[in-house]
mmCIF file of C-alpha atoms and ligand atoms in Angstrom:
data_model
loop_
_atom_site.group_PDB
_atom_site.id
_atom_site.type_symbol
_atom_site.label_atom_id
_atom_site.label_comp_id
_atom_site.label_asym_id
_atom_site.label_seq_id
_atom_site.Cartn_x
_atom_site.Cartn_y
_atom_site.Cartn_z
ATOM 1 C CA MET A 132 57.633 9.265 7.449
ATOM 2 C CA VAL A 133 60.137 7.979 10.051
ATOM 3 C CA LEU A 134 60.040 9.389 13.510
ATOM 4 C CA LYS A 135 63.101 11.166 14.854
ATOM 5 C CA SER A 136 64.221 10.204 18.519
ATOM 6 C CA ASN A 137 63.232 13.571 19.701
ATOM 7 C CA ASP A 138 59.800 13.314 18.196
ATOM 8 C CA LEU A 139 56.618 13.891 20.138
ATOM 9 C CA LEU A 140 55.999 10.100 20.597
ATOM 10 C CA ALA A 141 59.596 9.123 21.568
ATOM 11 C CA ASN A 142 58.614 8.717 25.171
ATOM 12 C CA GLU A 143 55.205 7.382 24.699
ATOM 13 C CA THR A 144 53.715 3.929 24.812
ATOM 14 C CA ILE A 145 50.269 3.390 23.070
ATOM 15 C CA GLY A 146 47.562 1.133 23.928
ATOM 16 C CA ILE A 147 44.420 0.693 21.669
ATOM 17 C CA ILE A 148 41.632 -1.087 23.384
ATOM 18 C CA GLY A 149 39.367 -2.703 20.799
ATOM 19 C CA ALA A 150 41.343 -3.637 17.700
ATOM 20 C CA GLY A 151 38.317 -3.932 15.446
ATOM 21 C CA PHE A 152 37.967 -1.891 12.079
ATOM 22 C CA LEU A 153 38.883 1.452 13.540
ATOM 23 C CA GLY A 154 41.342 0.178 16.311
ATOM 24 C CA ARG A 155 43.326 -1.935 13.864
ATOM 25 C CA THR A 156 43.512 1.043 11.430
ATOM 26 C CA LEU A 157 44.920 3.300 14.025
ATOM 27 C CA ALA A 158 47.402 0.590 15.064
ATOM 28 C CA GLU A 159 48.561 -0.006 11.445
ATOM 29 C CA THR A 160 48.776 3.834 10.846
ATOM 30 C CA PHE A 161 51.014 4.514 13.877
ATOM 31 C CA ILE A 162 53.377 1.790 12.843
ATOM 32 C CA GLU A 163 53.223 2.892 9.250
ATOM 33 C CA HIS A 164 54.338 6.522 10.314
ATOM 34 C CA GLY A 165 57.208 5.107 12.254
ATOM 35 C CA PHE A 166 55.897 4.478 15.694
ATOM 36 C CA PRO A 167 57.825 1.439 17.165
ATOM 37 C CA LYS A 168 55.900 -1.647 17.009
ATOM 38 C CA GLU A 169 57.128 -2.839 20.385
ATOM 39 C CA LYS A 170 55.614 0.251 22.105
ATOM 40 C CA LEU A 171 52.058 -0.567 20.888
ATOM 41 C CA MET A 172 49.594 -2.628 22.724
ATOM 42 C CA ILE A 173 46.210 -3.694 21.418
ATOM 43 C CA SER A 174 43.276 -5.832 22.742
ATOM 44 C CA TYR A 175 40.086 -7.302 21.353
ATOM 45 C CA GLY A 176 37.166 -9.026 22.805
ATOM 46 C CA GLY A 177 38.074 -12.539 21.893
ATOM 47 C CA LYS A 178 36.309 -13.146 18.491
ATOM 48 C CA PRO A 179 38.143 -15.649 16.396
ATOM 49 C CA SER A 180 37.515 -13.595 13.227
ATOM 50 C CA THR A 181 38.915 -10.470 14.955
ATOM 51 C CA PHE A 182 41.987 -12.570 15.901
ATOM 52 C CA GLU A 183 42.436 -13.770 12.216
ATOM 53 C CA SER A 184 42.251 -9.923 11.163
ATOM 54 C CA ILE A 185 44.734 -8.930 13.781
ATOM 55 C CA LYS A 186 46.967 -11.832 12.528
ATOM 56 C CA LYS A 187 46.583 -10.605 9.105
ATOM 57 C CA ALA A 188 47.696 -7.120 10.166
ATOM 58 C CA GLY A 189 50.819 -8.770 11.733
ATOM 59 C CA LEU A 190 49.937 -7.653 15.125
ATOM 60 C CA ILE A 191 49.571 -10.776 17.064
ATOM 61 C CA GLY A 192 52.590 -9.957 19.272
ATOM 62 C CA ASN A 193 51.040 -6.825 20.281
ATOM 63 C CA ILE A 194 48.034 -8.241 21.921
ATOM 64 C CA THR A 195 47.900 -7.424 25.567
ATOM 65 C CA ASP A 196 45.350 -7.569 28.476
ATOM 66 C CA ASN A 197 43.444 -4.580 29.069
ATOM 67 C CA LYS A 198 44.714 -4.329 32.540
ATOM 68 C CA VAL A 199 48.355 -4.149 31.413
ATOM 69 C CA ILE A 200 47.348 -1.560 28.743
ATOM 70 C CA CYS A 201 45.946 0.634 31.652
ATOM 71 C CA GLN A 202 48.984 0.256 33.605
ATOM 72 C CA LYS A 203 51.671 0.629 30.948
ATOM 73 C CA SER A 204 50.262 3.047 28.154
ATOM 74 C CA THR A 205 50.932 6.749 28.307
ATOM 75 C CA ILE A 206 48.180 7.193 25.673
ATOM 76 C CA ILE A 207 45.179 5.137 25.457
ATOM 77 C CA PHE A 208 42.583 4.976 22.631
ATOM 78 C CA ILE A 209 39.443 3.358 23.447
ATOM 79 C CA ALA A 210 37.854 1.854 19.933
ATOM 80 C CA ILE A 211 35.129 -0.550 21.144
ATOM 81 C CA LYS A 212 31.352 -0.369 20.482
ATOM 82 C CA PRO A 213 29.444 1.684 23.073
ATOM 83 C CA GLN A 214 27.724 -1.321 24.406
ATOM 84 C CA SER A 215 30.998 -2.772 25.394
ATOM 85 C CA LEU A 216 31.922 0.242 27.483
ATOM 86 C CA LYS A 217 30.687 -1.399 30.778
ATOM 87 C CA GLU A 218 33.266 -4.089 30.517
ATOM 88 C CA LEU A 219 35.913 -1.355 30.980
ATOM 89 C CA LYS A 220 34.582 -0.166 34.301
ATOM 90 C CA ASP A 221 36.817 -2.026 36.745
ATOM 91 C CA LEU A 222 40.130 -1.479 34.703
ATOM 92 C CA PRO A 223 43.018 0.466 36.495
ATOM 93 C CA PHE A 224 42.791 3.708 34.354
ATOM 94 C CA THR A 225 44.442 6.687 35.757
ATOM 95 C CA ASN A 226 44.955 10.394 34.955
ATOM 96 C CA ASN A 227 48.545 9.766 34.325
ATOM 97 C CA SER A 228 47.446 8.424 30.662
ATOM 98 C CA LEU A 229 46.067 10.557 28.132
ATOM 99 C CA VAL A 230 42.676 8.599 27.505
ATOM 100 C CA VAL A 231 40.887 9.134 24.144
ATOM 101 C CA SER A 232 37.514 7.758 23.357
ATOM 102 C CA CYS A 233 36.930 7.163 19.593
ATOM 103 C CA MET A 234 33.366 5.937 20.326
ATOM 104 C CA ALA A 235 30.468 7.604 18.520
ATOM 105 C CA GLY A 236 27.588 8.647 20.664
ATOM 106 C CA ILE A 237 29.296 8.335 24.261
ATOM 107 C CA SER A 238 29.474 11.705 25.673
ATOM 108 C CA LEU A 239 32.448 12.825 27.979
ATOM 109 C CA ALA A 240 30.176 12.824 31.051
ATOM 110 C CA SER A 241 29.265 9.274 30.531
ATOM 111 C CA MET A 242 32.801 8.155 29.721
ATOM 112 C CA GLU A 243 34.178 9.916 32.760
ATOM 113 C CA GLY A 244 31.331 8.812 34.897
ATOM 114 C CA ALA A 245 32.111 5.138 33.881
ATOM 115 C CA LEU A 246 35.896 5.171 33.858
ATOM 116 C CA GLY A 247 36.475 7.709 36.862
ATOM 117 C CA ILE A 248 39.092 9.727 34.887
ATOM 118 C CA ASN A 249 39.512 12.637 32.410
ATOM 119 C CA VAL A 250 38.810 11.605 28.833
ATOM 120 C CA PHE A 251 39.103 13.304 25.378
ATOM 121 C CA ARG A 252 36.765 12.531 22.597
ATOM 122 C CA ILE A 253 37.609 12.082 18.913
ATOM 123 C CA MET A 254 35.342 11.371 15.863
ATOM 124 C CA THR A 255 37.215 10.004 12.751
ATOM 125 C CA SER A 256 36.056 9.684 9.286
ATOM 126 C CA GLY A 257 35.965 6.004 8.178
ATOM 127 C CA PRO A 258 39.031 3.659 8.355
ATOM 128 C CA ASP A 259 39.215 3.587 4.522
ATOM 129 C CA THR A 260 39.945 7.399 4.495
ATOM 130 C CA ILE A 261 42.495 7.003 7.212
ATOM 131 C CA LYS A 262 44.323 4.294 5.381
ATOM 132 C CA ARG A 263 44.244 6.664 2.125
ATOM 133 C CA LYS A 264 45.805 9.426 4.292
ATOM 134 C CA LYS A 265 42.812 11.574 3.671
ATOM 135 C CA GLY A 266 41.050 11.032 7.052
ATOM 136 C CA ILE A 267 39.565 13.910 9.152
ATOM 137 C CA VAL A 268 38.993 13.913 12.816
ATOM 138 C CA ALA A 269 37.099 16.132 15.240
ATOM 139 C CA VAL A 270 38.612 16.554 18.723
ATOM 140 C CA TYR A 271 37.026 17.688 21.987
ATOM 141 C CA PRO A 272 38.023 19.259 24.370
ATOM 142 C CA GLN A 273 41.013 20.774 22.903
ATOM 143 C CA ASN A 274 44.353 19.197 23.706
ATOM 144 C CA ASP A 275 47.828 20.063 22.021
ATOM 145 C CA THR A 276 49.373 16.655 22.585
ATOM 146 C CA LEU A 277 46.419 14.933 21.106
ATOM 147 C CA ILE A 278 46.122 17.237 18.210
ATOM 148 C CA ASN A 279 49.943 16.795 17.247
ATOM 149 C CA ILE A 280 49.402 12.900 17.552
ATOM 150 C CA LEU A 281 46.408 12.894 15.213
ATOM 151 C CA SER A 282 48.223 15.208 12.806
ATOM 152 C CA PHE A 283 51.252 12.976 12.846
ATOM 153 C CA LEU A 284 48.801 10.165 11.701
ATOM 154 C CA SER A 285 48.047 12.398 8.673
ATOM 155 C CA LEU A 286 44.820 13.133 9.954
ATOM 156 C CA LYS A 287 43.185 16.788 9.348
ATOM 157 C CA VAL A 288 42.095 17.816 12.806
ATOM 158 C CA HIS A 289 38.828 19.949 13.562
ATOM 159 C CA GLU A 290 38.886 21.286 16.983
ATOM 160 C CA LEU A 291 35.314 21.360 18.153
ATOM 161 C CA GLN A 292 34.381 24.435 20.231
ATOM 162 C CA ASP A 293 31.477 22.443 21.929
ATOM 163 C CA GLU A 294 30.526 18.782 22.378
ATOM 164 C CA GLU A 295 27.274 19.034 20.802
ATOM 165 C CA SER A 296 29.124 20.006 17.398
ATOM 166 C CA ILE A 297 30.176 16.466 17.120
ATOM 167 C CA HIS A 298 26.764 15.629 15.880
ATOM 168 C CA VAL A 299 27.067 17.850 12.861
ATOM 169 C CA PHE A 300 30.763 16.699 12.279
ATOM 170 C CA THR A 301 29.504 12.952 12.281
ATOM 171 C CA VAL A 302 27.066 13.913 9.500
ATOM 172 C CA GLY A 303 29.826 15.557 7.726
ATOM 173 C CA VAL A 304 31.883 12.347 7.614
ATOM 174 C CA CYS A 305 28.640 10.833 6.185
ATOM 175 C CA LEU A 306 28.526 13.075 3.351
ATOM 176 C CA PRO A 307 30.338 11.210 0.713
ATOM 177 C CA ALA A 308 27.488 8.725 0.307
ATOM 178 C CA ALA A 309 24.751 11.373 0.679
ATOM 179 C CA LEU A 310 26.384 13.499 -2.064
ATOM 180 C CA LEU A 311 26.174 10.511 -4.650
ATOM 181 C CA ILE A 312 22.619 10.400 -4.262
ATOM 182 C CA ALA A 313 21.918 14.031 -4.091
ATOM 183 C CA ASN A 314 23.843 14.634 -7.241
ATOM 184 C CA LYS A 315 21.944 11.829 -8.916
ATOM 185 C CA LYS A 316 18.576 13.333 -7.940
ATOM 186 C CA GLY A 317 19.857 16.843 -8.920
ATOM 187 C CA LEU A 318 19.225 18.324 -5.388
ATOM 188 C CA ASN A 319 20.140 21.758 -4.186
ATOM 189 C CA ILE A 320 23.145 20.996 -2.207
ATOM 190 C CA GLU A 321 25.120 24.258 -2.043
ATOM 191 C CA ASN A 322 22.360 25.857 -0.237
ATOM 192 C CA SER A 323 22.143 23.242 2.511
ATOM 193 C CA ILE A 324 25.720 23.448 3.027
ATOM 194 C CA GLU A 325 25.557 27.110 3.574
ATOM 195 C CA ILE A 326 22.752 26.782 6.079
ATOM 196 C CA ILE A 327 24.397 23.988 8.020
ATOM 197 C CA GLY A 328 27.700 25.972 7.683
ATOM 198 C CA ASN A 329 25.983 28.908 9.512
ATOM 199 C CA GLU A 330 25.653 26.638 12.548
ATOM 200 C CA TYR A 331 28.996 24.841 12.410
ATOM 201 C CA SER A 332 31.555 26.824 10.527
ATOM 202 C CA ASP A 333 33.787 23.937 9.498
ATOM 203 C CA PHE A 334 30.912 22.238 7.493
ATOM 204 C CA ARG A 335 31.999 23.825 4.151
ATOM 205 C CA GLU A 336 35.516 22.389 4.558
ATOM 206 C CA ILE A 337 34.099 18.999 5.450
ATOM 207 C CA TYR A 338 31.868 19.238 2.391
ATOM 208 C CA ASN A 339 34.931 19.946 0.126
ATOM 209 C CA TRP A 340 36.791 17.068 1.850
ATOM 210 C CA ALA A 341 33.779 14.721 1.065
ATOM 211 C CA LYS A 342 33.923 15.679 -2.531
ATOM 212 C CA ASP A 343 37.535 14.917 -2.558
ATOM 213 C CA VAL A 344 37.410 11.486 -1.140
ATOM 214 C CA LEU A 345 34.621 10.283 -3.229
ATOM 215 C CA PRO A 346 36.171 7.483 -5.362
ATOM 216 C CA VAL A 347 35.550 7.204 -9.148
ATOM 217 C CA PHE A 348 32.957 4.547 -9.965
ATOM 218 C CA ASP A 349 32.853 2.451 -13.045
ATOM 219 C CA SER A 350 29.263 1.516 -12.705
ATOM 220 C CA GLU A 351 26.082 2.188 -11.112
ATOM 221 C CA ARG A 352 26.332 -1.123 -9.213
ATOM 222 C CA SER A 353 29.786 -0.065 -7.607
ATOM 223 C CA GLN A 354 28.267 3.151 -6.549
ATOM 224 C CA MET A 355 25.494 1.301 -4.802
ATOM 225 C CA SER A 356 27.842 -0.984 -3.197
ATOM 226 C CA TYR A 357 29.842 1.891 -1.917
ATOM 227 C CA ILE A 358 26.626 3.408 -0.328
ATOM 228 C CA GLU A 359 25.796 0.185 1.385
ATOM 229 C CA HIS A 360 29.193 -0.404 2.509
ATOM 230 C CA MET A 361 29.036 3.110 4.222
ATOM 231 C CA SER A 362 25.734 2.545 5.858
ATOM 232 C CA THR A 363 25.333 0.636 9.117
ATOM 233 C CA LYS A 364 21.974 -0.499 9.905
ATOM 234 C CA GLY A 365 20.324 1.880 12.193
ATOM 235 C CA GLY A 366 23.190 4.403 11.576
ATOM 236 C CA ILE A 367 23.508 7.941 10.339
ATOM 237 C CA THR A 368 24.401 7.424 6.940
ATOM 238 C CA GLU A 369 21.335 5.301 6.604
ATOM 239 C CA ALA A 370 19.167 7.713 8.006
ATOM 240 C CA ILE A 371 20.378 10.310 5.455
ATOM 241 C CA VAL A 372 20.192 7.909 2.518
ATOM 242 C CA ASN A 373 16.689 6.897 3.501
ATOM 243 C CA SER A 374 15.538 10.436 3.868
ATOM 244 C CA LEU A 375 16.970 11.285 0.321
ATOM 245 C CA ASN A 376 15.435 8.185 -1.188
ATOM 246 C CA SER A 377 12.010 9.026 0.346
ATOM 247 C CA GLY A 378 12.007 12.455 -1.459
ATOM 248 C CA ASP A 379 13.210 14.834 1.205
ATOM 249 C CA THR A 380 15.535 17.921 0.449
ATOM 250 C CA PHE A 381 19.132 17.667 1.050
ATOM 251 C CA LEU A 382 18.734 19.972 3.868
ATOM 252 C CA ASP A 383 16.089 17.726 5.556
ATOM 253 C CA SER A 384 18.146 14.649 5.032
ATOM 254 C CA LEU A 385 21.085 16.265 6.782
ATOM 255 C CA ARG A 386 18.872 17.490 9.746
ATOM 256 C CA LYS A 387 17.566 13.919 9.956
ATOM 257 C CA GLY A 388 21.198 12.719 10.105
ATOM 258 C CA ILE A 389 22.003 15.026 13.018
ATOM 259 C CA ALA A 390 18.650 14.013 14.726
ATOM 260 C CA LYS A 391 19.805 10.412 14.354
ATOM 261 C CA SER A 392 23.101 11.055 15.858
ATOM 262 C CA LYS A 393 21.536 12.461 18.860
ATOM 263 C CA GLU A 394 19.108 9.835 19.179
ATOM 264 C CA ILE A 395 22.069 7.085 19.039
ATOM 265 C CA SER A 396 23.777 9.100 21.537
ATOM 266 C CA THR A 397 21.078 8.832 23.973
ATOM 267 C CA PHE A 398 20.592 5.144 23.286
ATOM 268 C CA ALA A 399 24.388 4.464 23.596
ATOM 269 C CA ARG A 400 24.475 6.192 26.982
ATOM 270 C CA PHE A 401 21.963 3.788 28.189
ATOM 271 C CA ALA A 402 23.748 0.665 26.726
ATOM 272 C CA SER A 403 26.937 1.881 27.976
ATOM 273 C CA THR A 404 25.760 1.795 31.507
ATOM 274 C CA GLY A 405 23.817 -1.364 31.179
ATOM 275 C CA ASP A 406 21.078 0.491 33.115
ATOM 276 C CA ASP A 407 17.900 -1.382 32.058
ATOM 277 C CA LYS A 408 15.575 1.279 33.792
ATOM 278 C CA ASN A 409 16.591 3.552 30.991
ATOM 279 C CA ASN A 410 16.006 1.266 28.251
ATOM 280 C CA ASP A 411 12.342 2.209 27.748
HETATM 281 N N1 LIG B 670 34.385 2.111 11.840
HETATM 282 C C1 LIG B 670 34.018 3.415 11.576
HETATM 283 O O1 LIG B 670 33.961 3.829 10.526
HETATM 284 C C2 LIG B 670 34.220 4.365 12.863
HETATM 285 C C3 LIG B 670 34.302 5.725 12.478
HETATM 286 C C4 LIG B 670 34.206 6.584 13.773
HETATM 287 C C5 LIG B 670 34.075 6.170 14.935
HETATM 288 N N2 LIG B 670 33.883 4.680 15.128
HETATM 289 C C6 LIG B 670 33.614 4.268 16.576
HETATM 290 O O2 LIG B 670 34.829 3.332 16.850
HETATM 291 C C7 LIG B 670 34.231 2.078 17.688
HETATM 292 C C8 LIG B 670 34.717 0.776 17.070
HETATM 293 O O3 LIG B 670 34.022 0.955 15.733
HETATM 294 P P1 LIG B 670 34.453 -0.297 14.806
HETATM 295 O O4 LIG B 670 33.705 -0.142 13.554
HETATM 296 O O5 LIG B 670 35.945 -0.483 14.743
HETATM 297 O O6 LIG B 670 33.848 -1.575 15.460
HETATM 298 P P2 LIG B 670 34.352 -3.015 15.631
HETATM 299 O O7 LIG B 670 35.111 -3.423 14.376
HETATM 300 O O8 LIG B 670 33.243 -3.833 16.235
HETATM 301 O O9 LIG B 670 35.553 -3.032 16.714
HETATM 302 C C9 LIG B 670 35.245 -3.046 18.146
HETATM 303 C C10 LIG B 670 36.258 -3.998 18.687
HETATM 304 O O10 LIG B 670 36.187 -3.969 20.174
HETATM 305 C C11 LIG B 670 36.620 -5.246 20.662
HETATM 306 N N3 LIG B 670 36.128 -5.323 21.956
HETATM 307 C C12 LIG B 670 34.867 -5.666 22.525
HETATM 308 N N4 LIG B 670 34.941 -5.808 23.903
HETATM 309 C C13 LIG B 670 36.227 -5.426 24.122
HETATM 310 C C14 LIG B 670 36.980 -5.516 25.425
HETATM 311 N N5 LIG B 670 36.365 -5.640 26.686
HETATM 312 N N6 LIG B 670 38.225 -5.237 25.409
HETATM 313 C C15 LIG B 670 39.007 -5.019 24.244
HETATM 314 N N7 LIG B 670 38.333 -5.079 23.165
HETATM 315 C C16 LIG B 670 37.057 -5.268 22.912
HETATM 316 C C17 LIG B 670 35.959 -6.163 19.620
HETATM 317 O O11 LIG B 670 36.469 -7.457 19.744
HETATM 318 P P3 LIG B 670 35.752 -8.475 19.141
HETATM 319 O O12 LIG B 670 35.646 -8.432 17.673
HETATM 320 O O13 LIG B 670 36.670 -9.800 19.582
HETATM 321 O O14 LIG B 670 34.413 -8.603 19.829
HETATM 322 C C18 LIG B 670 36.096 -5.466 18.373
HETATM 323 O O15 LIG B 670 37.351 -5.870 17.767
HETATM 324 C C19 LIG B 670 32.734 2.388 17.740
HETATM 325 O O16 LIG B 670 32.503 2.992 18.926
HETATM 326 C C20 LIG B 670 32.476 3.452 16.737
HETATM 327 O O17 LIG B 670 31.511 4.227 17.129
HETATM 328 C C21 LIG B 670 33.914 3.836 14.127
#
């Protein structure tokens, strides 16, 4: 898709702080959808392996200092890990830019407390789904410009009515791996989707998305490798997978995933502030 001059991003300069897995995918997706490369800035934390990945993506010329990103970007995506947030505290963010946090687990209150500006939160499905143009994203609070931009990236946008719903949405994006195990065990999935759907109305739609993005596997081994690839140590998918493997019902495993998301959120808040007092 090629942008027309009168398009919604014609006057925008985009900065992506944290060109890791997600940040690079967003950068590549913007360019792929016709956003001018010279109006895109990215930053990273200095790891040589990340530099190599940026090089491979053809984005070396886009690497820019965080301070310059803050001064020149009209839209800024923050895609660092929560524990790196404290590194951004003294940067010259202003409310003249639309600042969007992609970080799981950091509440708006924590972000706004750390950066001193208004922030919007998004939660995306994994980079692989974004690359395949099958990505979904939750947005909070509602913002028309942001929703248009995310739709422009071929993401299906879910507008959250409250920030807490992000925990259920996050479990939703972990569903592909969970479904593989639950199907193999012959668990009652429909009933669980209905119950969670009563609490968060988009859940059935996300379930349908999860079924749609599941790859076709040629062996048991490739299925296992997919599940492992989806699970970060100590993360939400892992909590759901472990719960299923220990014999829990599908509903209980989803509940444990939601609880894990909340727990990570509490931990991330402390890690992002670097407040040792809170680490007990
Ligand atoms: N990956 C996903 O599936 C996914 C989905 C939804 C949300 N998220 C959220 O997206 C965020 C990033 O996840 P990820 O998987 O992309 O992690 P990642 O690959 O580790 O990317 C984080 C990047 O931030 C960079 N960074 C660290 N400190 C920085 C600083 N001061 N300035 C600029 N860049 C800095 C790191 O650079 P170095 O490598 O040089 O240290 C790294 O490249 C997380 O908060 C996560 O919750 C991820």
